[in-house]
Amino acid sequence: MGFSFAVGERQGSDRVRRGTVVSRIHKWDCICGAFLATAFCIAGRADALPHRESASQVETRAADVAQAVRVDHAPKLDGTLNDPLWQSAKSITDFRQQEPYEGQPATEPTEVRILYTRHAVYFGIHCFDSEPSRIIASELRRDVSQDLDDHFEILVDSNHNRRGAYVFQINPLGTQIDGLIVEEQRDNSEADFDSGWDGVWTSDAQIGPDGWTATVEIPFTTLNFTHSTDVLWGVNFKRFIRRKNEGDLWKAYRRTFGITKVSQAGNLEGIKDIGSGRLFVVKPYGLARYDKQTGQDPKFPLTGGVDVKYGLSSNLVLNLTGNTDFADTEVDLEPFNLTPFKVFIPEKRQFFLENAGVFNFSLGDQDQLFFSRQIGIDPITGNQVPINGGGKLTGRIGRLELGVMDVDTRSSGPNPYSNFAVVRLKESLWAGSYVGVMGIDKRSGDVLDSFNQTGGLDTRLVFFKDWFVDAHMAGTQSPGYPSGNRDLGASLTYRSNWLEGIVRRRKTGPNFNPEVGFVERPDSNETYGDLTFKVRPRIPGVRELQFEGFLLHAPDTLGQVSTQEWQNTFRAEFHNGGYTDDDIVDVFTQRITVPFHIYKSVFIPNGLYHFTRHQLTYGSGQDRKFTYNFFERFGGYYGGTLNEFRVRTNYRPTAKFSVSASGTWDRFRLPLPNGNFSVVLASLQGNYSFNRFLTFTSLVQMDTSNAQAVSANLRLRYNYRPDSDLYIIYNVGTQFASIAPENPPQVRETRFAIKYTYSWQR
C-alpha cells in the first residue's frame, strides 16, 4: 500500500509501532588490509576447528533420519518423478499438521526422495492431492511471496550446527524463492525465512492427475559445502495447501515452532565422496542511464562494477562489491507519516539483504542498533548516495557466529563522503540462545559530525522452549554528546498455543544517537506489557479467536509524560485465510515538543494531547483469484479528529497476469488554520510474466500530500541464465523513500536505465 505508520499504528493485522577527522584513504586501506588478512587467516583454520555439540544434539531416532542415495548421473529434472532413479531412494512420508490441527496426520499425503551425485543434491517431491483441480498456482516471478499459492519448502542445515539453515521454496509452477534462517528466527515479515539471500539452483514442477510433483537440484557450491566424509545434515520439509490453509511439516510441527526451529529438524545421512563445493561467484555489471533530478542538469553515465562471493570455508562467506549500483531495486511505496516519529522502511537492496540476519541487533519493536538503509540513502530526501565499494564477511567458526562489514560512500549533494565499519559477534549457547556484541564506526567528511561510534551487548536466553529472555545494553559516542547516550532494555516473553505475553523495560537516553541504526524515539523510559489469549472454538469456519490487551507507559528520562497508550483488541482468523482485527478501544497520550509538520502549511503545535481511537479491519479469504482487505480507524487526533480508510485488492486471473490496487483516504479535522483537509494516496501495480524468466512489472502511485504528484516505475527483467539478468527500467518519482519524522519533501527524478549482469561461477 502507499502508506506507512510508526509507533502504535496497525496495518492490517500487524502492529507497526565528534572528534578528529580520519583520512578517508588511509582508513579504507587499513580496513581492507585487516579485513582480507583476517578473512584468509580464518579460511585457513576454520575447517580445522572442532564443532562442539552437546550429547542431545547428536542423538537421533530412526524416525528422524532421512537417507540420501548416491547415483552416477543426475536424474531428469523435468518436474516429474518418471525417471527410474527416483525409485532407488526411500521416500519420506510422515508429515503432520502444524495448522490447523497440530500434530494430526496431514490430510493429503506427501513424499520426498533424496539423491546426490558428486556435485549436487536432488529432491524429488510428490504432493498428492485428492482434488488436483483445486491446486492454486499463480506466481511465476522469482523471489516474490508465494503465500497465495500452494508451495513446498526444503530446509538444509548443511553444517549441522542446529542454529541456521538454507531454505528453498517452490510452487506447482516451479517458481523459486530462497533465503536463510539465522539463530532460528524470522525477519520482520511473515515469511518463514530471511529472503534476502539468493542461491543458484534448478527447479521444475508439474500438476498431474493425482497432485503435483517437483524436482530440485541444489549444487554443493550453492551450499558452500566442502566436506566429503562423515556427513550429517539437518533437513526439514514443509508443505502448504492454500485452499485448506493447511501447513504440514516433517519435523518441528508445533505451532510455536515451525520450520524456523532448526534444532528440531531431522537428519540426513548417506552423503559422502563428493567433489569440491566451495562457493566462488564473480558477477560484473554494466549500466547505461539517463538521470534527471529536479533543479539539476540531466546526466548520461555509462558505468560498471562487480560483486564477488567467495566461500573461505564451509562456514564462512566473503562478499566484495565495487562501484555498487541499485538500479534494479524496486521503488519504495510512498509513505505518509501520521506521527512525529521516524518511519521504518524495510531494506530492499540485495548487497545488504544477503545474510542480513547475522547483523540483527534488536532494541525492541522495530528499533535496530544497525539499520542498513542509513548507508547509501539520504535519510531525509531518500536520494541515492553513491557507494564506492565494500566488503562483508559472514559465517560461523565453531559456536561463534560473526559478521564484519565495511562500506565506503562518496560525497553527493549534501552528503559528504563516509565510511561505515560494522562488527557483529554472537556466541551460541543452548538451542535458540546466544550472547553477542556489536560495534559500529562511522567516519564522515562533515566537520561538525566527523564520527559516530556505537557499541552494544545483547543476549537471548530460551528456557523450557516457551520462555524467552532478551536483554541489551548499548551506547553511542558523537562530537558534543558526552552523556545521556545509553540504551538499556530487557524483556520476558512467554509463548504457547493458548497464551502469549511479554513484559519489557527499556530506558533510552536523550542523546542516544546510533546514526547507522534506527531508533524511533530517544529520551524514553518505557514500560510495556502485552497479553494475548488464544482459543480455538468449535465454530464453523473459525480457526482461532484472540483477545489482546497492552499497556505502554513511556515518559521521558526526567519523568515527564511523553507517550502513553493502552489498547484492547479482538481478532478472528478463519479457515480460509480471512481475518478480522479490531481495536475495541485505543487510548493515546502524546506530548509534542517540536511543532509537527503534518501537511503543507499545517503544523500541530507543542502540547500534551489525549485522544481515543477505534479500529475495524477485515481481510477476505486467501484461496480465491480476487482478494481484498479494508481498514477503518476513527476517533481523536492531536486535538481534532482523524478518519483513516484504506483498502487493498488483488486480482490474479492467470498465472501470467496479476494486478493489485490500494488506496488510503485520511480525513483531518483539526482546530487549526487550514486544519480541515484530506490526503489521498493510491497505487496500482500490474505484473505480467511471459514465463518464469521474463517478467514485466509496473507501479503507479498518486500522492496528494506535500508532493502532490504521480510517480511511476516500469521494469522488465530477463533472467537469461541463473543469477544473471538484463533489466530495462524507467522511473519517474522517487526511488527510495525518506525515513525522517514528519513529512519532508523528497527529491524527484526521471531515470531510464539498462543494466546487464553476468554471473560467472567456478
PDB file of C-alpha atoms in Angstrom, residues 499-707:
ATOM      1  CA  LEU A 499      -1.249 -17.622  25.595  1.00  0.00           C
ATOM      2  CA  GLU A 500       1.367 -15.078  24.614  1.00  0.00           C
ATOM      3  CA  GLY A 501       2.715 -12.454  26.950  1.00  0.00           C
ATOM      4  CA  ILE A 502       5.572 -10.001  27.145  1.00  0.00           C
ATOM      5  CA  VAL A 503       6.838  -7.600  29.789  1.00  0.00           C
ATOM      6  CA  ARG A 504       9.533  -5.128  28.776  1.00  0.00           C
ATOM      7  CA  ARG A 505      11.555  -2.347  30.399  1.00  0.00           C
ATOM      8  CA  ARG A 506      13.722  -0.036  28.351  1.00  0.00           C
ATOM      9  CA  LYS A 507      15.472   3.261  29.021  1.00  0.00           C
ATOM     10  CA  THR A 508      16.842   5.325  26.134  1.00  0.00           C
ATOM     11  CA  GLY A 509      18.890   8.426  26.867  1.00  0.00           C
ATOM     12  CA  PRO A 510      18.139  11.788  25.191  1.00  0.00           C
ATOM     13  CA  ASN A 511      21.496  11.736  23.375  1.00  0.00           C
ATOM     14  CA  PHE A 512      21.437   8.084  22.298  1.00  0.00           C
ATOM     15  CA  ASN A 513      22.189   8.545  18.619  1.00  0.00           C
ATOM     16  CA  PRO A 514      23.117   5.474  16.529  1.00  0.00           C
ATOM     17  CA  GLU A 515      23.492   7.203  13.169  1.00  0.00           C
ATOM     18  CA  VAL A 516      23.764   3.817  11.444  1.00  0.00           C
ATOM     19  CA  GLY A 517      20.774   2.446  13.357  1.00  0.00           C
ATOM     20  CA  PHE A 518      17.066   3.082  13.718  1.00  0.00           C
ATOM     21  CA  VAL A 519      15.561   4.489  16.922  1.00  0.00           C
ATOM     22  CA  GLU A 520      12.005   5.731  16.686  1.00  0.00           C
ATOM     23  CA  ARG A 521      12.107   7.933  19.777  1.00  0.00           C
ATOM     24  CA  PRO A 522      15.060   8.655  22.084  1.00  0.00           C
ATOM     25  CA  ASP A 523      14.726  10.102  25.601  1.00  0.00           C
ATOM     26  CA  SER A 524      12.289   7.448  26.789  1.00  0.00           C
ATOM     27  CA  ASN A 525      11.840   5.404  29.968  1.00  0.00           C
ATOM     28  CA  GLU A 526       9.498   2.710  28.697  1.00  0.00           C
ATOM     29  CA  THR A 527       7.417   0.097  30.485  1.00  0.00           C
ATOM     30  CA  TYR A 528       5.405  -2.198  28.257  1.00  0.00           C
ATOM     31  CA  GLY A 529       3.126  -5.157  28.906  1.00  0.00           C
ATOM     32  CA  ASP A 530       1.115  -7.233  26.447  1.00  0.00           C
ATOM     33  CA  LEU A 531      -1.097 -10.282  26.996  1.00  0.00           C
ATOM     34  CA  THR A 532      -2.894 -12.262  24.281  1.00  0.00           C
ATOM     35  CA  PHE A 533      -5.316 -15.128  24.919  1.00  0.00           C
ATOM     36  CA  LYS A 534      -5.947 -17.520  22.024  1.00  0.00           C
ATOM     37  CA  VAL A 535      -8.782 -20.038  21.790  1.00  0.00           C
ATOM     38  CA  ARG A 536      -9.898 -22.413  19.029  1.00  0.00           C
ATOM     39  CA  PRO A 537     -13.660 -22.760  19.362  1.00  0.00           C
ATOM     40  CA  ARG A 538     -15.833 -25.245  17.501  1.00  0.00           C
ATOM     41  CA  ILE A 539     -17.437 -22.588  15.314  1.00  0.00           C
ATOM     42  CA  PRO A 540     -17.829 -23.396  11.611  1.00  0.00           C
ATOM     43  CA  GLY A 541     -15.286 -21.502   9.528  1.00  0.00           C
ATOM     44  CA  VAL A 542     -13.431 -20.045  12.530  1.00  0.00           C
ATOM     45  CA  ARG A 543      -9.911 -21.231  13.262  1.00  0.00           C
ATOM     46  CA  GLU A 544      -8.804 -19.043  16.166  1.00  0.00           C
ATOM     47  CA  LEU A 545     -10.037 -16.159  18.323  1.00  0.00           C
ATOM     48  CA  GLN A 546      -7.609 -13.811  20.033  1.00  0.00           C
ATOM     49  CA  PHE A 547      -8.115 -11.280  22.809  1.00  0.00           C
ATOM     50  CA  GLU A 548      -5.238  -8.890  23.376  1.00  0.00           C
ATOM     51  CA  GLY A 549      -4.561  -6.043  25.748  1.00  0.00           C
ATOM     52  CA  PHE A 550      -1.412  -3.967  26.066  1.00  0.00           C
ATOM     53  CA  LEU A 551      -0.205  -1.021  28.102  1.00  0.00           C
ATOM     54  CA  LEU A 552       2.626   1.322  27.166  1.00  0.00           C
ATOM     55  CA  HIS A 553       3.945   3.949  29.577  1.00  0.00           C
ATOM     56  CA  ALA A 554       6.921   5.877  28.229  1.00  0.00           C
ATOM     57  CA  PRO A 555       7.740   9.174  29.978  1.00  0.00           C
ATOM     58  CA  ASP A 556      10.999  10.875  29.129  1.00  0.00           C
ATOM     59  CA  THR A 557      14.068  10.248  31.270  1.00  0.00           C
ATOM     60  CA  LEU A 558      13.149  13.187  33.521  1.00  0.00           C
ATOM     61  CA  GLY A 559       9.755  11.637  34.296  1.00  0.00           C
ATOM     62  CA  GLN A 560       7.670  14.000  32.203  1.00  0.00           C
ATOM     63  CA  VAL A 561       4.758  12.390  30.358  1.00  0.00           C
ATOM     64  CA  SER A 562       5.761  11.723  26.747  1.00  0.00           C
ATOM     65  CA  THR A 563       3.863   8.728  25.343  1.00  0.00           C
ATOM     66  CA  GLN A 564       1.159   6.551  26.866  1.00  0.00           C
ATOM     67  CA  GLU A 565      -1.133   4.063  25.215  1.00  0.00           C
ATOM     68  CA  TRP A 566      -3.447   1.273  26.231  1.00  0.00           C
ATOM     69  CA  GLN A 567      -5.448  -0.859  23.884  1.00  0.00           C
ATOM     70  CA  ASN A 568      -7.891  -3.769  23.772  1.00  0.00           C
ATOM     71  CA  THR A 569      -8.088  -5.830  20.598  1.00  0.00           C
ATOM     72  CA  PHE A 570     -10.226  -8.669  19.270  1.00  0.00           C
ATOM     73  CA  ARG A 571      -9.113 -10.843  16.353  1.00  0.00           C
ATOM     74  CA  ALA A 572     -10.578 -13.771  14.485  1.00  0.00           C
ATOM     75  CA  GLU A 573      -8.765 -15.977  12.000  1.00  0.00           C
ATOM     76  CA  PHE A 574     -10.829 -18.049   9.590  1.00  0.00           C
ATOM     77  CA  HIS A 575     -10.045 -21.389   7.985  1.00  0.00           C
ATOM     78  CA  ASN A 576      -9.928 -19.839   4.512  1.00  0.00           C
ATOM     79  CA  GLY A 577      -7.183 -17.370   5.486  1.00  0.00           C
ATOM     80  CA  GLY A 578      -9.536 -14.471   6.115  1.00  0.00           C
ATOM     81  CA  TYR A 579      -9.293 -12.425   9.300  1.00  0.00           C
ATOM     82  CA  THR A 580     -10.708  -9.557  11.275  1.00  0.00           C
ATOM     83  CA  ASP A 581      -8.588  -7.367  13.550  1.00  0.00           C
ATOM     84  CA  ASP A 582     -10.493  -4.816  15.634  1.00  0.00           C
ATOM     85  CA  ASP A 583      -9.285  -2.374  18.269  1.00  0.00           C
ATOM     86  CA  ILE A 584     -12.180  -2.049  20.660  1.00  0.00           C
ATOM     87  CA  VAL A 585     -10.531   0.963  22.235  1.00  0.00           C
ATOM     88  CA  ASP A 586      -7.130   2.618  21.796  1.00  0.00           C
ATOM     89  CA  VAL A 587      -6.398   5.412  24.279  1.00  0.00           C
ATOM     90  CA  PHE A 588      -3.388   7.513  23.390  1.00  0.00           C
ATOM     91  CA  THR A 589      -1.435  10.304  25.132  1.00  0.00           C
ATOM     92  CA  GLN A 590       1.376  12.088  23.311  1.00  0.00           C
ATOM     93  CA  ARG A 591       3.482  15.162  24.092  1.00  0.00           C
ATOM     94  CA  ILE A 592       4.657  17.227  21.126  1.00  0.00           C
ATOM     95  CA  THR A 593       7.866  19.172  21.895  1.00  0.00           C
ATOM     96  CA  VAL A 594       8.670  20.386  18.364  1.00  0.00           C
ATOM     97  CA  PRO A 595       5.850  21.591  16.054  1.00  0.00           C
ATOM     98  CA  PHE A 596       4.811  18.593  13.958  1.00  0.00           C
ATOM     99  CA  HIS A 597       4.530  19.267  10.216  1.00  0.00           C
ATOM    100  CA  ILE A 598       1.606  17.171   9.046  1.00  0.00           C
ATOM    101  CA  TYR A 599       0.519  18.774   5.748  1.00  0.00           C
ATOM    102  CA  LYS A 600       1.589  21.723   3.626  1.00  0.00           C
ATOM    103  CA  SER A 601       1.406  24.763   5.960  1.00  0.00           C
ATOM    104  CA  VAL A 602      -0.292  22.848   8.786  1.00  0.00           C
ATOM    105  CA  PHE A 603       1.796  22.307  11.927  1.00  0.00           C
ATOM    106  CA  ILE A 604       0.500  20.659  15.088  1.00  0.00           C
ATOM    107  CA  PRO A 605       1.702  22.910  17.934  1.00  0.00           C
ATOM    108  CA  ASN A 606       3.546  21.837  21.050  1.00  0.00           C
ATOM    109  CA  GLY A 607       1.440  20.456  23.860  1.00  0.00           C
ATOM    110  CA  LEU A 608       0.116  17.365  25.622  1.00  0.00           C
ATOM    111  CA  TYR A 609      -2.624  15.596  23.655  1.00  0.00           C
ATOM    112  CA  HIS A 610      -5.111  12.922  24.752  1.00  0.00           C
ATOM    113  CA  PHE A 611      -7.322  11.077  22.295  1.00  0.00           C
ATOM    114  CA  THR A 612      -9.176   7.804  21.801  1.00  0.00           C
ATOM    115  CA  ARG A 613      -9.434   5.758  18.617  1.00  0.00           C
ATOM    116  CA  HIS A 614     -11.234   2.656  17.362  1.00  0.00           C
ATOM    117  CA  GLN A 615     -10.352   0.312  14.516  1.00  0.00           C
ATOM    118  CA  LEU A 616     -12.090  -2.209  12.248  1.00  0.00           C
ATOM    119  CA  THR A 617     -10.167  -4.440   9.849  1.00  0.00           C
ATOM    120  CA  TYR A 618     -11.313  -7.257   7.609  1.00  0.00           C
ATOM    121  CA  GLY A 619      -9.414  -9.434   5.142  1.00  0.00           C
ATOM    122  CA  SER A 620     -11.090 -11.799   2.716  1.00  0.00           C
ATOM    123  CA  GLY A 621     -10.256 -15.471   2.235  1.00  0.00           C
ATOM    124  CA  GLN A 622      -6.917 -16.049   0.550  1.00  0.00           C
ATOM    125  CA  ASP A 623      -7.919 -19.023  -1.606  1.00  0.00           C
ATOM    126  CA  ARG A 624      -9.561 -17.013  -4.393  1.00  0.00           C
ATOM    127  CA  LYS A 625      -8.470 -15.186  -7.509  1.00  0.00           C
ATOM    128  CA  PHE A 626      -9.855 -11.940  -6.104  1.00  0.00           C
ATOM    129  CA  THR A 627      -8.855 -10.960  -2.563  1.00  0.00           C
ATOM    130  CA  TYR A 628      -9.275  -7.755  -0.620  1.00  0.00           C
ATOM    131  CA  ASN A 629      -8.891  -6.167   2.789  1.00  0.00           C
ATOM    132  CA  PHE A 630     -10.009  -2.904   4.294  1.00  0.00           C
ATOM    133  CA  PHE A 631      -9.097  -0.871   7.350  1.00  0.00           C
ATOM    134  CA  GLU A 632     -11.137   1.811   9.101  1.00  0.00           C
ATOM    135  CA  ARG A 633      -9.891   3.753  12.124  1.00  0.00           C
ATOM    136  CA  PHE A 634     -11.685   6.741  13.564  1.00  0.00           C
ATOM    137  CA  GLY A 635     -11.529   8.955  16.618  1.00  0.00           C
ATOM    138  CA  GLY A 636      -9.411  11.706  18.110  1.00  0.00           C
ATOM    139  CA  TYR A 637      -6.142  13.016  16.716  1.00  0.00           C
ATOM    140  CA  TYR A 638      -3.999  15.745  18.339  1.00  0.00           C
ATOM    141  CA  GLY A 639      -6.856  17.976  19.465  1.00  0.00           C
ATOM    142  CA  GLY A 640      -9.111  17.192  16.494  1.00  0.00           C
ATOM    143  CA  THR A 641     -10.329  14.081  14.696  1.00  0.00           C
ATOM    144  CA  LEU A 642      -8.964  11.778  12.016  1.00  0.00           C
ATOM    145  CA  ASN A 643     -10.749   9.174   9.950  1.00  0.00           C
ATOM    146  CA  GLU A 644      -8.484   6.697   8.156  1.00  0.00           C
ATOM    147  CA  PHE A 645      -9.862   4.407   5.490  1.00  0.00           C
ATOM    148  CA  ARG A 646      -7.688   2.025   3.488  1.00  0.00           C
ATOM    149  CA  VAL A 647      -8.472  -0.674   1.005  1.00  0.00           C
ATOM    150  CA  ARG A 648      -6.358  -3.104  -0.983  1.00  0.00           C
ATOM    151  CA  THR A 649      -7.442  -5.520  -3.703  1.00  0.00           C
ATOM    152  CA  ASN A 650      -5.626  -8.246  -5.628  1.00  0.00           C
ATOM    153  CA  TYR A 651      -6.783  -9.990  -8.763  1.00  0.00           C
ATOM    154  CA  ARG A 652      -4.912 -12.950 -10.292  1.00  0.00           C
ATOM    155  CA  PRO A 653      -6.904 -14.205 -13.298  1.00  0.00           C
ATOM    156  CA  THR A 654      -3.995 -16.290 -14.636  1.00  0.00           C
ATOM    157  CA  ALA A 655      -0.510 -17.325 -13.586  1.00  0.00           C
ATOM    158  CA  LYS A 656       0.926 -14.817 -16.060  1.00  0.00           C
ATOM    159  CA  PHE A 657      -1.025 -11.720 -15.059  1.00  0.00           C
ATOM    160  CA  SER A 658      -1.911 -10.110 -11.749  1.00  0.00           C
ATOM    161  CA  VAL A 659      -2.987  -6.655 -10.704  1.00  0.00           C
ATOM    162  CA  SER A 660      -3.332  -5.012  -7.306  1.00  0.00           C
ATOM    163  CA  ALA A 661      -4.702  -1.656  -6.246  1.00  0.00           C
ATOM    164  CA  SER A 662      -4.543   0.137  -2.924  1.00  0.00           C
ATOM    165  CA  GLY A 663      -5.780   3.413  -1.567  1.00  0.00           C
ATOM    166  CA  THR A 664      -5.868   5.359   1.649  1.00  0.00           C
ATOM    167  CA  TRP A 665      -8.062   8.347   2.468  1.00  0.00           C
ATOM    168  CA  ASP A 666      -7.156  10.332   5.590  1.00  0.00           C
ATOM    169  CA  ARG A 667      -9.713  12.988   6.572  1.00  0.00           C
ATOM    170  CA  PHE A 668      -8.401  15.514   9.111  1.00  0.00           C
ATOM    171  CA  ARG A 669     -10.479  17.895  11.197  1.00  0.00           C
ATOM    172  CA  LEU A 670      -8.049  19.927  13.302  1.00  0.00           C
ATOM    173  CA  PRO A 671      -8.725  23.172  15.255  1.00  0.00           C
ATOM    174  CA  LEU A 672      -6.015  24.968  13.268  1.00  0.00           C
ATOM    175  CA  PRO A 673      -5.930  27.360  10.308  1.00  0.00           C
ATOM    176  CA  ASN A 674      -6.453  25.226   7.190  1.00  0.00           C
ATOM    177  CA  GLY A 675      -6.904  22.262   9.552  1.00  0.00           C
ATOM    178  CA  ASN A 676      -9.740  20.648   7.585  1.00  0.00           C
ATOM    179  CA  PHE A 677      -8.168  18.703   4.739  1.00  0.00           C
ATOM    180  CA  SER A 678      -7.806  15.240   3.232  1.00  0.00           C
ATOM    181  CA  VAL A 679      -4.828  13.284   1.993  1.00  0.00           C
ATOM    182  CA  VAL A 680      -5.203  10.554  -0.612  1.00  0.00           C
ATOM    183  CA  LEU A 681      -2.563   8.012  -1.524  1.00  0.00           C
ATOM    184  CA  ALA A 682      -3.212   5.376  -4.146  1.00  0.00           C
ATOM    185  CA  SER A 683      -1.231   2.812  -6.086  1.00  0.00           C
ATOM    186  CA  LEU A 684      -1.847   0.465  -8.975  1.00  0.00           C
ATOM    187  CA  GLN A 685       0.574  -2.383  -9.616  1.00  0.00           C
ATOM    188  CA  GLY A 686       0.464  -4.728 -12.592  1.00  0.00           C
ATOM    189  CA  ASN A 687       2.626  -7.778 -13.271  1.00  0.00           C
ATOM    190  CA  TYR A 688       2.906  -9.823 -16.436  1.00  0.00           C
ATOM    191  CA  SER A 689       5.129 -12.902 -16.640  1.00  0.00           C
ATOM    192  CA  PHE A 690       5.838 -14.170 -20.131  1.00  0.00           C
ATOM    193  CA  ASN A 691       7.389 -17.158 -18.350  1.00  0.00           C
ATOM    194  CA  ARG A 692       9.417 -17.799 -15.178  1.00  0.00           C
ATOM    195  CA  PHE A 693      12.410 -15.956 -16.622  1.00  0.00           C
ATOM    196  CA  LEU A 694      10.918 -12.892 -18.358  1.00  0.00           C
ATOM    197  CA  THR A 695       8.685 -10.587 -16.299  1.00  0.00           C
ATOM    198  CA  PHE A 696       7.316  -7.069 -16.562  1.00  0.00           C
ATOM    199  CA  THR A 697       6.187  -5.079 -13.528  1.00  0.00           C
ATOM    200  CA  SER A 698       4.647  -1.636 -13.288  1.00  0.00           C
ATOM    201  CA  LEU A 699       3.786   0.526 -10.306  1.00  0.00           C
ATOM    202  CA  VAL A 700       1.921   3.839 -10.492  1.00  0.00           C
ATOM    203  CA  GLN A 701       1.435   5.891  -7.309  1.00  0.00           C
ATOM    204  CA  MET A 702      -0.526   9.047  -6.540  1.00  0.00           C
ATOM    205  CA  ASP A 703       0.155  11.254  -3.530  1.00  0.00           C
ATOM    206  CA  THR A 704      -1.859  14.381  -2.636  1.00  0.00           C
ATOM    207  CA  SER A 705       0.163  15.269   0.465  1.00  0.00           C
ATOM    208  CA  ASN A 706       3.205  17.524   0.226  1.00  0.00           C
ATOM    209  CA  ALA A 707       4.413  16.027  -3.036  1.00  0.00           C
TER     210      ALA A 707
END
